[in-house]
Amino acid sequence: MQNTRTTVSQKKRPFSFNITNFLGSFFPSKPSLSEQYILDAARTSTGLQDWGSDSFLEGMRMLLESSINEARLHYFGRKFLQKGCIRAVKDRLRLEKAVKDNPDILNTPIEKPVFILGLPRTGTTLLQNLFFQDDRFRHLHYWEQVAIGLQPTPENLKDNYIIDSCSTFISRLKKISPEFFIAHDIQHRGPEECNGLMERDFSSIIYIMLRNIPTYTEWFQKKDMTSTYEYHRYQLQYLGYHFKGKRWVLKAPVHLLFLKYLFEVYPDAQIVQMHRDPLKAIPSMSSLVVISRWIHSDHVSEIKTAEQLLELMSRNINQSIAYRDAQSSSQILDISFSELVKDTMPTVNKIYNWLGVDFTHETKISMSNWLDISKLKQENEPHQYSLDQFGLNETRIQDCFTSYYERYADYL
């Protein structure tokens, strides 16, 4: 029987939000989503002209065309997309100026970065937050993937005007979609996935999570991601310039789809791959994506969204299996979600040993304290979903992940 109360079903939008979208429905071409408008707006806002390589233009065109033709965005959805695109181009312009002003940025070493991967909802966020308690590593803070502004330093990393801006945005989003924060909490002073860095090259899964854009999705999965990962590294050099000697800890499940490109750009990377039964991961992720898409459109199908994600994630994991079958896996450590949840500190200790980093008593205490607070939050507001809700059943999911079940049986 279908669970009648799910997190998705708690959707309720403020009156001002609904009336704005209603009035905006009479002007479907506004705000403008034309390529020229976005490029001109970014240049006018920054007073800059040089954004470096034009490699991002193809992705931006695909995103805009797919969104206009397929996503059925309401006014807020169109405005959010427009502002996001303008911001990404502005970030490119500002980054290019920063490197021109200080070419030594390009000498910043990126040594043995740690990437936390796995299907979405497999404990990757949990592990990233645990690592975030250890200041010996360099973490990607939420604000750093939101905007290129002041260059991060030890003095401003945790206190600056962009963080204040992020706090304001998150507060507004909580009013629009409180159920989103039940499914996926965002902390303006916390860590974030490096998908935001990929957005600046307009090659990011985040666009797919927020919108029904099948044409863009197909293009994204087949894209040569060399330039995207090179730009990813370019940004890390800028962001890490004042933190030389600290290893990056990064997280984004989508990297599983592009391991070939990741290792081409980061040949000494060390990857921690999380594993969880897809029967748990797929409906959880489907719930999050449906919630996210409802923020941008009044036309979201739970069943269609889940089917899209099932196809995307099975392709994601099968691509990673094919890569690992063809390459040495010595730079990838497999970790079970259940192992991390049940025996958190021993599992983290195991990961630290593999990375060659001392798991200090101070680090263990910091992680334990954060974990206690996190568990209290989860108990108060559980994320609720079901297979029936998305027209899924166990057999359908298991058939899509046959190779995954066979290869990683010990971790599921």
XYZ file of C-alpha atoms in Angstrom:
412
model
C 0.000 0.000 0.000
C 1.270 3.464 -0.862
C 2.448 5.631 1.990
C -0.154 8.441 2.021
C 2.139 10.844 3.833
C 5.403 11.411 2.054
C 7.825 14.298 2.139
C 6.795 15.185 -1.428
C 3.134 15.404 -0.386
C 3.983 18.099 2.169
C 4.542 20.588 -0.674
C 2.867 23.909 0.083
C 3.923 27.169 -1.537
C 3.504 30.704 -0.102
C 0.710 32.794 -1.577
C 3.159 35.416 -2.893
C 5.095 32.697 -4.719
C 1.951 31.316 -6.356
C 0.555 34.694 -7.387
C 3.881 35.724 -8.915
C 3.937 32.568 -11.012
C 0.296 33.063 -12.002
C 0.940 36.583 -13.238
C 4.144 35.425 -14.905
C 2.207 32.823 -16.887
C 0.844 35.639 -19.057
C 4.402 36.495 -20.133
C 5.998 33.113 -20.981
C 8.987 34.695 -22.738
C 10.031 36.610 -19.633
C 12.463 36.678 -18.029
C 14.591 36.227 -21.127
C 16.480 32.958 -21.531
C 18.297 33.966 -24.697
C 21.999 33.227 -24.904
C 22.832 36.776 -25.955
C 20.892 38.324 -23.085
C 22.727 36.184 -20.530
C 26.174 36.893 -21.959
C 25.492 40.631 -22.238
C 24.051 40.798 -18.721
C 27.115 39.086 -17.237
C 29.513 41.389 -19.069
C 27.548 44.512 -18.157
C 27.307 43.517 -14.487
C 31.038 42.829 -14.126
C 32.435 45.295 -16.627
C 34.591 42.439 -17.910
C 34.821 40.868 -21.360
C 37.164 37.863 -21.185
C 35.728 34.594 -19.882
C 38.533 32.412 -21.200
C 37.659 29.404 -23.320
C 34.352 29.332 -25.208
C 33.944 25.630 -24.359
C 31.017 26.384 -22.035
C 28.832 27.891 -24.762
C 27.664 24.550 -26.157
C 26.449 23.418 -22.748
C 24.712 26.719 -22.089
C 22.880 26.523 -25.419
C 21.804 22.938 -24.772
C 20.596 23.846 -21.286
C 18.599 26.869 -22.427
C 17.015 25.125 -25.415
C 16.101 22.046 -23.418
C 14.692 24.121 -20.554
C 12.598 26.298 -22.865
C 11.242 23.374 -24.884
C 10.860 20.663 -22.245
C 11.003 21.830 -18.626
C 7.691 23.760 -18.476
C 9.164 26.253 -16.034
C 6.968 28.765 -14.271
C 8.057 32.379 -13.767
C 10.202 31.646 -10.716
C 11.749 28.672 -12.498
C 12.676 30.826 -15.489
C 14.029 33.585 -13.254
C 16.072 31.122 -11.217
C 17.573 29.631 -14.380
C 18.338 33.037 -15.867
C 20.060 34.262 -12.716
C 21.992 31.006 -12.387
C 23.275 31.227 -15.953
C 24.255 34.882 -15.579
C 26.031 34.094 -12.319
C 28.002 31.248 -13.918
C 29.216 33.515 -16.733
C 30.047 36.285 -14.239
C 32.088 33.771 -12.252
C 34.041 32.847 -15.377
C 34.735 36.501 -16.112
C 35.905 37.194 -12.559
C 38.012 34.074 -12.396
C 39.758 34.925 -15.632
C 40.565 38.407 -14.359
C 41.908 37.010 -11.085
C 44.289 34.684 -12.918
C 45.427 37.476 -15.225
C 46.119 39.682 -12.216
C 48.032 36.881 -10.493
C 49.331 34.240 -12.966
C 51.027 32.434 -10.081
C 47.604 30.943 -9.295
C 48.261 28.465 -12.102
C 51.237 27.120 -10.155
C 49.024 26.024 -7.258
C 49.532 22.260 -6.848
C 46.543 19.939 -6.508
C 48.078 16.863 -4.905
C 46.289 13.600 -4.149
C 42.779 15.061 -3.936
C 40.203 12.879 -2.203
C 36.893 12.341 -4.011
C 33.881 10.843 -2.228
C 31.677 9.074 -4.781
C 28.755 6.695 -4.955
C 25.162 6.696 -6.104
C 23.234 9.602 -4.586
C 21.807 8.865 -1.134
C 24.494 6.300 -0.303
C 26.147 8.139 2.582
C 28.401 10.403 0.531
C 27.055 13.511 2.273
C 27.486 11.872 5.671
C 31.111 11.059 4.941
C 31.786 14.515 3.509
C 30.400 16.148 6.645
C 32.542 13.918 8.832
C 35.652 14.927 6.891
C 34.537 18.558 7.193
C 35.228 18.370 10.914
C 38.960 17.978 10.155
C 40.610 21.287 9.269
C 43.768 19.522 8.110
C 41.986 19.007 4.794
C 40.816 21.662 2.329
C 37.057 21.443 1.895
C 34.814 23.049 -0.695
C 32.565 25.345 1.308
C 29.007 26.018 0.190
C 29.722 29.653 -0.603
C 32.710 28.853 -2.811
C 30.593 27.077 -5.402
C 27.915 29.759 -5.238
C 29.983 32.718 -6.418
C 33.478 33.812 -7.371
C 34.055 36.900 -5.292
C 36.809 37.468 -2.827
C 39.564 34.855 -3.040
C 39.401 32.430 -0.103
C 42.015 32.856 2.633
C 42.311 31.315 6.113
C 40.918 34.601 7.481
C 37.755 34.861 5.341
C 37.010 31.203 4.619
C 34.364 30.975 7.337
C 33.237 34.600 7.593
C 32.509 36.841 4.602
C 29.730 38.657 2.774
C 29.065 35.789 0.366
C 28.243 33.520 3.306
C 25.746 36.133 4.513
C 24.205 36.190 1.037
C 23.976 32.387 1.057
C 22.235 32.513 4.425
C 19.626 34.906 3.022
C 19.040 32.683 -0.021
C 18.640 29.561 2.119
C 16.149 31.336 4.386
C 14.058 32.309 1.363
C 14.225 28.795 -0.050
C 13.031 27.370 3.269
C 9.920 29.528 3.002
C 9.286 28.412 -0.574
C 10.063 24.718 -0.054
C 10.498 23.620 3.578
C 10.128 19.980 2.501
C 13.356 20.271 0.497
C 15.337 20.665 3.708
C 13.826 17.501 5.127
C 15.150 15.554 2.136
C 18.471 17.405 1.878
C 19.726 19.929 4.387
C 21.919 22.824 3.256
C 24.183 24.643 5.660
C 25.471 28.028 4.532
C 28.659 27.435 6.524
C 28.946 23.792 5.607
C 30.549 21.797 2.777
C 28.973 21.293 -0.624
C 29.342 19.065 -3.664
C 31.639 20.263 -6.436
C 28.740 20.187 -8.915
C 28.747 23.960 -8.576
C 32.218 24.087 -10.096
C 30.910 22.097 -13.061
C 27.979 24.486 -13.441
C 30.489 27.181 -14.388
C 31.214 25.084 -17.467
C 27.484 24.372 -17.961
C 28.131 20.627 -17.691
C 26.468 19.669 -14.432
C 23.969 17.124 -13.192
C 22.461 19.811 -10.975
C 20.579 21.194 -13.976
C 18.999 17.761 -14.433
C 18.091 17.454 -10.769
C 16.180 20.733 -10.929
C 14.436 20.364 -14.289
C 12.923 17.861 -16.695
C 15.375 18.374 -19.567
C 15.828 15.048 -21.398
C 17.648 16.556 -24.404
C 20.264 18.151 -22.167
C 20.481 14.929 -20.111
C 21.284 12.846 -23.178
C 23.893 15.359 -24.344
C 25.448 15.517 -20.872
C 25.909 11.768 -20.559
C 27.713 11.530 -23.894
C 29.809 14.696 -23.619
C 33.596 14.687 -23.740
C 34.196 16.089 -20.257
C 37.888 16.915 -20.659
C 37.353 20.684 -20.710
C 34.935 20.494 -17.773
C 37.414 18.677 -15.548
C 40.228 20.947 -16.650
C 38.102 23.926 -15.630
C 37.257 22.122 -12.396
C 40.985 21.941 -11.619
C 41.486 25.560 -12.731
C 38.973 26.627 -10.073
C 40.595 24.526 -7.371
C 43.898 26.249 -8.087
C 42.236 29.614 -7.541
C 40.325 28.490 -4.445
C 43.309 26.683 -2.943
C 45.971 29.313 -3.653
C 46.211 30.393 0.006
C 45.940 26.827 1.329
C 48.938 25.144 -0.245
C 49.839 21.881 1.439
C 46.253 20.939 2.286
C 44.625 18.065 0.406
C 41.228 18.689 -1.122
C 38.263 16.565 -0.050
C 35.548 16.779 -2.714
C 32.253 15.061 -3.293
C 29.874 14.569 -6.214
C 28.201 11.270 -7.135
C 28.207 12.210 -10.826
C 31.969 11.667 -11.046
C 31.196 7.939 -11.258
C 29.977 8.561 -14.788
C 33.208 10.280 -15.760
C 36.036 8.410 -13.989
C 38.054 8.410 -17.199
C 38.157 12.199 -17.317
C 38.618 12.591 -13.570
C 41.781 10.481 -13.561
C 43.090 12.168 -16.706
C 43.030 15.519 -14.924
C 43.751 14.226 -11.403
C 46.016 11.190 -11.986
C 46.935 10.864 -8.289
C 43.360 11.185 -6.977
C 42.155 8.837 -4.251
C 38.510 7.854 -4.388
C 36.277 6.580 -1.605
C 33.278 4.921 -3.248
C 30.207 4.449 -1.086
C 27.781 1.564 -1.693
C 24.146 1.046 -0.749
C 21.364 -1.173 -2.024
C 19.710 0.709 -4.943
C 16.349 -0.347 -3.512
C 17.040 2.230 -0.799
C 18.978 4.782 -2.857
C 16.706 5.144 -5.904
C 13.403 6.052 -4.172
C 15.221 8.383 -1.792
C 16.896 10.170 -4.685
C 13.655 10.247 -6.675
C 11.943 11.968 -3.777
C 14.673 14.616 -3.552
C 14.598 15.317 -7.289
C 10.789 15.532 -7.441
C 10.867 17.996 -4.547
C 13.584 20.007 -6.296
C 11.727 20.118 -9.611
C 8.501 21.242 -7.941
C 10.329 24.413 -6.901
C 10.825 25.325 -10.584
C 7.730 23.975 -12.311
C 4.064 23.219 -11.672
C 4.283 20.177 -13.947
C 6.270 17.371 -12.304
C 5.527 13.680 -12.731
C 6.811 11.495 -9.905
C 6.701 8.376 -12.074
C 8.401 9.976 -15.081
C 11.069 11.559 -12.890
C 11.843 8.264 -11.161
C 12.116 6.481 -14.509
C 14.555 9.108 -15.793
C 16.678 8.788 -12.677
C 16.644 5.015 -12.765
C 18.002 5.109 -16.294
C 20.557 7.816 -15.514
C 21.866 6.182 -12.339
C 22.086 2.682 -13.809
C 24.089 4.133 -16.681
C 26.171 6.031 -14.162
C 27.077 2.933 -12.155
C 27.559 0.671 -15.193
C 29.964 3.206 -16.670
C 32.004 3.155 -13.471
C 32.069 -0.644 -13.433
C 33.310 -0.728 -17.020
C 36.076 1.724 -16.170
C 37.145 -0.209 -13.086
C 37.137 -3.483 -14.998
C 39.577 -1.970 -17.487
C 41.815 -0.157 -14.993
C 43.612 -0.790 -11.753
C 41.450 -0.036 -8.714
C 44.293 0.657 -6.317
C 43.216 4.298 -6.054
C 39.615 3.424 -5.137
C 38.455 2.255 -1.719
C 34.999 0.654 -1.440
C 32.939 1.382 1.684
C 29.506 0.084 2.654
C 26.819 2.572 3.691
C 25.647 0.239 6.450
C 29.228 -0.147 7.687
C 29.660 3.629 7.879
C 26.356 4.094 9.726
C 26.741 1.195 12.181
C 30.456 1.517 12.934
C 31.171 5.100 12.025
C 34.440 5.808 13.813
C 36.167 2.470 12.998
C 35.122 2.906 9.356
C 36.463 6.459 9.188
C 39.666 5.240 10.847
C 39.950 2.634 8.083
C 39.557 5.341 5.439
C 42.156 7.565 7.100
C 44.630 4.680 7.241
C 44.094 4.044 3.536
C 44.694 7.724 2.804
C 47.836 7.693 4.925
C 46.483 10.287 7.361
C 46.610 10.049 11.150
C 43.140 9.709 12.685
C 43.738 11.856 15.742
C 41.797 11.855 18.996
C 40.783 15.480 18.383
C 39.369 14.593 14.981
C 37.420 11.670 16.405
C 35.872 13.889 19.106
C 34.887 16.567 16.554
C 33.281 13.982 14.286
C 31.436 12.305 17.171
C 30.004 15.626 18.344
C 28.773 16.490 14.851
C 27.273 13.009 14.463
C 25.264 13.348 17.685
C 23.724 16.621 16.484
C 22.999 15.178 13.036
C 21.177 12.162 14.472
C 18.899 14.405 16.510
C 17.890 16.327 13.381
C 17.103 13.113 11.488
C 14.928 11.810 14.311
C 12.857 14.986 14.365
C 12.209 15.248 10.614
C 12.513 11.930 8.744
C 12.592 11.879 4.949
C 9.554 9.802 3.922
C 9.076 8.055 0.568
C 8.067 4.706 -0.931
C 8.584 2.609 -4.049
C 4.855 2.731 -4.877
C 4.957 6.505 -4.869
C 7.185 6.414 -7.959
C 5.612 3.469 -9.754
C 8.663 1.352 -8.915
C 9.055 -2.184 -7.647
C 11.986 -4.225 -6.420
C 12.321 -6.324 -9.577
C 12.467 -3.270 -11.846
C 15.294 -1.678 -9.838
C 17.224 -4.913 -9.386
C 17.105 -5.626 -13.119
C 18.612 -2.204 -13.857
C 21.469 -2.815 -11.419
C 22.258 -6.480 -12.067
C 25.972 -5.834 -12.660
C 26.180 -3.655 -9.562
C 24.605 -6.300 -7.326
C 26.968 -8.935 -8.705
C 30.138 -6.908 -8.367
C 29.536 -5.260 -4.986
C 27.469 -7.887 -3.175
C 29.787 -7.723 -0.154
C 29.071 -4.024 0.291
C 25.288 -4.105 -0.048
